[in-house]
Structures are given as C-alpha cells and as structure tokens.
GROMACS .gro file of C-alpha atoms in nm:
model
  153
    1MET     CA    1  14.257   7.650   8.727
    2TYR     CA    2  14.590   7.635   8.806
    3LEU     CA    3  14.605   7.258   8.938
    4LYS     CA    4  14.511   7.179   8.550
    5ALA     CA    5  14.778   7.416   8.405
    6LYS     CA    6  15.021   7.188   8.676
    7SER     CA    7  14.901   6.888   8.598
    8GLN     CA    8  15.027   6.953   8.220
    9GLU     CA    9  15.336   7.118   8.347
   10ASN     CA   10  15.423   6.841   8.577
   11ALA     CA   11  15.301   6.607   8.247
   12CYS     CA   12  15.598   6.753   7.995
   13ALA     CA   13  15.876   6.768   8.311
   14ALA     CA   14  15.768   6.400   8.359
   15GLN     CA   15  15.857   6.337   7.936
   16CYS     CA   16  16.171   6.542   7.917
   17LEU     CA   17  16.342   6.426   8.283
   18LEU     CA   18  16.244   6.088   8.168
   19GLU     CA   19  16.374   6.041   7.817
   20GLU     CA   20  16.611   6.414   7.752
   21ARG     CA   21  16.795   6.351   8.150
   22ALA     CA   22  16.752   6.035   8.254
   23LEU     CA   23  16.646   6.133   8.522
   24PHE     CA   24  16.385   5.852   8.616
   25ALA     CA   25  16.288   5.911   9.004
   26PRO     CA   26  16.203   6.274   8.956
   27SER     CA   27  16.036   6.169   8.597
   28VAL     CA   28  15.780   5.921   8.824
   29HIS     CA   29  15.720   6.160   9.087
   30CYS     CA   30  15.603   6.395   8.782
   31SER     CA   31  15.427   6.180   8.596
   32TYR     CA   32  15.213   6.064   8.962
   33TYR     CA   33  15.186   6.465   9.034
   34SER     CA   34  15.029   6.519   8.687
   35THR     CA   35  14.752   6.245   8.774
   36TYR     CA   36  14.713   6.375   9.116
   37GLN     CA   37  14.660   6.725   9.049
   38LEU     CA   38  14.429   6.661   8.779
   39VAL     CA   39  14.199   6.419   8.941
   40ARG     CA   40  14.176   6.744   9.215
   41HIS     CA   41  14.073   6.948   8.886
   42ILE     CA   42  13.784   6.757   8.819
   43LEU     CA   43  13.686   6.691   9.184
   44ASN     CA   44  13.657   7.104   9.187
   45ARG     CA   45  13.574   7.173   8.857
   46VAL     CA   46  13.293   6.852   8.790
   47TYR     CA   47  13.151   6.811   9.145
   48ASN     CA   48  13.289   7.151   9.347
   49MET     CA   49  13.455   6.986   9.628
   50PRO     CA   50  13.671   7.306   9.713
   51TYR     CA   51  14.036   7.200   9.723
   52GLU     CA   52  14.048   7.264  10.126
   53THR     CA   53  13.848   6.951  10.155
   54GLN     CA   54  14.001   6.737   9.971
   55HIS     CA   55  14.351   6.733  10.231
   56TYR     CA   56  14.199   6.529  10.521
   57THR     CA   57  13.821   6.464  10.551
   58THR     CA   58  13.693   6.228  10.815
   59SER     CA   59  13.540   5.862  10.710
   60SER     CA   60  13.402   5.638  10.986
   61GLY     CA   61  13.501   5.912  11.264
   62GLY     CA   62  13.866   5.878  11.145
   63GLN     CA   63  14.051   6.087  10.925
   64VAL     CA   64  14.200   5.953  10.584
   65ALA     CA   65  14.477   6.117  10.434
   66GLY     CA   66  14.509   6.297  10.125
   67HIS     CA   67  14.630   6.103   9.841
   68LYS     CA   68  14.409   5.814   9.895
   69PHE     CA   69  14.131   6.010   9.948
   70VAL     CA   70  14.154   6.201   9.621
   71ILE     CA   71  14.177   5.877   9.485
   72ASP     CA   72  13.886   5.698   9.649
   73GLU     CA   73  13.636   5.991   9.613
   74LEU     CA   74  13.709   5.974   9.238
   75CYS     CA   75  13.655   5.657   9.218
   76ARG     CA   76  13.364   5.597   9.410
   77ARG     CA   77  13.173   5.856   9.151
   78PHE     CA   78  13.355   5.660   8.888
   79ASP     CA   79  13.000   5.421   8.896
   80ALA     CA   80  12.755   5.682   8.963
   81ASP     CA   81  12.835   5.885   8.660
   82THR     CA   82  12.981   5.637   8.423
   83ASP     CA   83  12.872   5.366   8.216
   84MET     CA   84  13.221   5.146   8.345
   85SER     CA   85  13.097   4.803   8.449
   86PRO     CA   86  13.242   4.756   8.799
   87SER     CA   87  13.583   4.566   8.715
   88ALA     CA   88  13.678   4.817   8.449
   89ILE     CA   89  13.601   5.075   8.765
   90LEU     CA   90  13.867   4.854   8.939
   91HIS     CA   91  14.107   4.840   8.705
   92LYS     CA   92  14.111   5.228   8.697
   93LYS     CA   93  14.164   5.212   9.069
   94LYS     CA   94  14.436   4.982   9.052
   95SER     CA   95  14.631   5.188   8.801
   96PHE     CA   96  14.608   5.525   9.032
   97VAL     CA   97  14.685   5.339   9.329
   98ARG     CA   98  15.023   5.161   9.115
   99LEU     CA   99  15.114   5.504   9.007
  100LEU     CA  100  15.120   5.600   9.433
  101LYS     CA  101  15.311   5.306   9.522
  102CYS     CA  102  15.557   5.409   9.248
  103ARG     CA  103  15.547   5.734   9.367
  104ILE     CA  104  15.583   5.624   9.657
  105LYS     CA  105  15.945   5.401   9.637
  106ALA     CA  106  16.052   5.709   9.384
  107ASP     CA  107  16.006   5.956   9.646
  108TYR     CA  108  16.047   5.796  10.006
  109GLU     CA  109  16.262   5.493   9.967
  110ASN     CA  110  16.582   5.380   9.951
  111ASN     CA  111  16.582   5.211   9.586
  112GLU     CA  112  16.649   5.325   9.253
  113ILE     CA  113  16.415   5.337   9.008
  114SER     CA  114  16.498   5.192   8.671
  115LYS     CA  115  16.400   5.369   8.300
  116GLU     CA  116  16.157   5.046   8.306
  117GLU     CA  117  15.989   5.198   8.638
  118ALA     CA  118  15.957   5.535   8.500
  119VAL     CA  119  15.875   5.476   8.132
  120MET     CA  120  15.598   5.264   8.349
  121ALA     CA  121  15.508   5.506   8.576
  122HIS     CA  122  15.452   5.783   8.272
  123GLU     CA  123  15.221   5.582   8.067
  124LEU     CA  124  14.993   5.497   8.337
  125SER     CA  125  14.980   5.850   8.372
  126GLU     CA  126  14.937   5.967   8.045
  127SER     CA  127  14.661   5.676   7.978
  128LEU     CA  128  14.507   5.806   8.322
  129ASN     CA  129  14.517   6.136   8.246
  130ASN     CA  130  14.374   6.074   7.877
  131PHE     CA  131  14.058   5.856   8.027
  132LEU     CA  132  14.005   6.216   8.331
  133LYS     CA  133  14.004   6.452   8.024
  134ALA     CA  134  13.778   6.271   7.755
  135GLN     CA  135  13.550   6.151   8.069
  136TYR     CA  136  13.531   6.486   8.251
  137LEU     CA  137  13.671   6.787   8.115
  138ASN     CA  138  13.578   6.722   7.732
  139ASP     CA  139  13.323   7.050   7.752
  140GLN     CA  140  13.628   7.241   7.905
  141PRO     CA  141  13.893   7.422   7.688
  142ASP     CA  142  14.240   7.288   7.767
  143GLU     CA  143  14.403   7.681   7.806
  144SER     CA  144  14.720   7.521   7.923
  145ASN     CA  145  14.784   7.297   7.519
  146GLU     CA  146  14.862   7.615   7.369
  147LYS     CA  147  15.122   7.714   7.613
  148TYR     CA  148  15.349   7.326   7.561
  149SER     CA  149  15.231   7.328   7.168
  150LYS     CA  150  15.582   7.418   7.113
  151LEU     CA  151  15.736   7.136   7.318
  152ASP     CA  152  15.548   6.873   7.112
  153GLY     CA  153  15.706   6.942   6.785
   0.00000   0.00000   0.00000
C-alpha cells in the first residue's frame, strides 16, 4: 500500500511545485512518478504481480527496462480486462509514453522545461490516475485521501 500513498504524495508535490513554486522540471518528475507508482500498485494488488518482478523481466530472451515493462504490462491487460476499444487502449498507452518522455526530458536532458510542459504532464498524470482509480481501485478505500484533504482546501 505504500506505493499508492507515495503516488498521492507525488501528485500533491507536483501540483505544489507547479502552482506555488514554479519549479517545472521537478513538477514533471513528480507527476510522472505519481502515475508510475499507481500502476505498480495496481499490478501488485489487482494482478498479484510482486513488485520485485516489475523491475525487469525477460521477453524473447532479452530484458525489458522496468518503466516500459510496467506500462506495457498494464496496457496489455486493458484488452483482456476492460471493454475499451483497441483505439482507446492505444490512446492510453500513448498518454503513458508521452508522460514518460516528458519525465526523461525533465530529469536527464539539458533542456529547460516550460510551464506549458509541466502543466501538460500534470494534466496527463491526473487524467491517467483518475482513469486507473476508477477502473481498478473503485472497491478499495483510498487511505491517503484523509491525510491530504487538508491540502485540498
């Protein structure tokens, strides 16, 4: 359950960094990790996939990096577990990848992150998180909401 709580903490941090501090690169980082941690939590809690197996896995004799594997694994399960159309699944996957690319730019590239990019990453993360919570966690109470309700208003 800790990754779910960390996901919420990162969502709050991303919003604070964006709106109150104008720290755009760290905001993108936190937005991304909010979604990534929620996906890992879902793979563990809903699909019984141990966290240890989410870092690397073999695929056709090779290894797939953890972040890409986690995104691919959840998107693969959309097809079997939801009534989403193939185009809707592709759209979600593209949103995950877009958020990942923005995080890579924010963390590793020698480029400035604009306010617009940080807002886009925050909105993408928020949209994906809301979708994931509605799709997978509607029957699990969110223990972290009470802790952060003071921050919301």
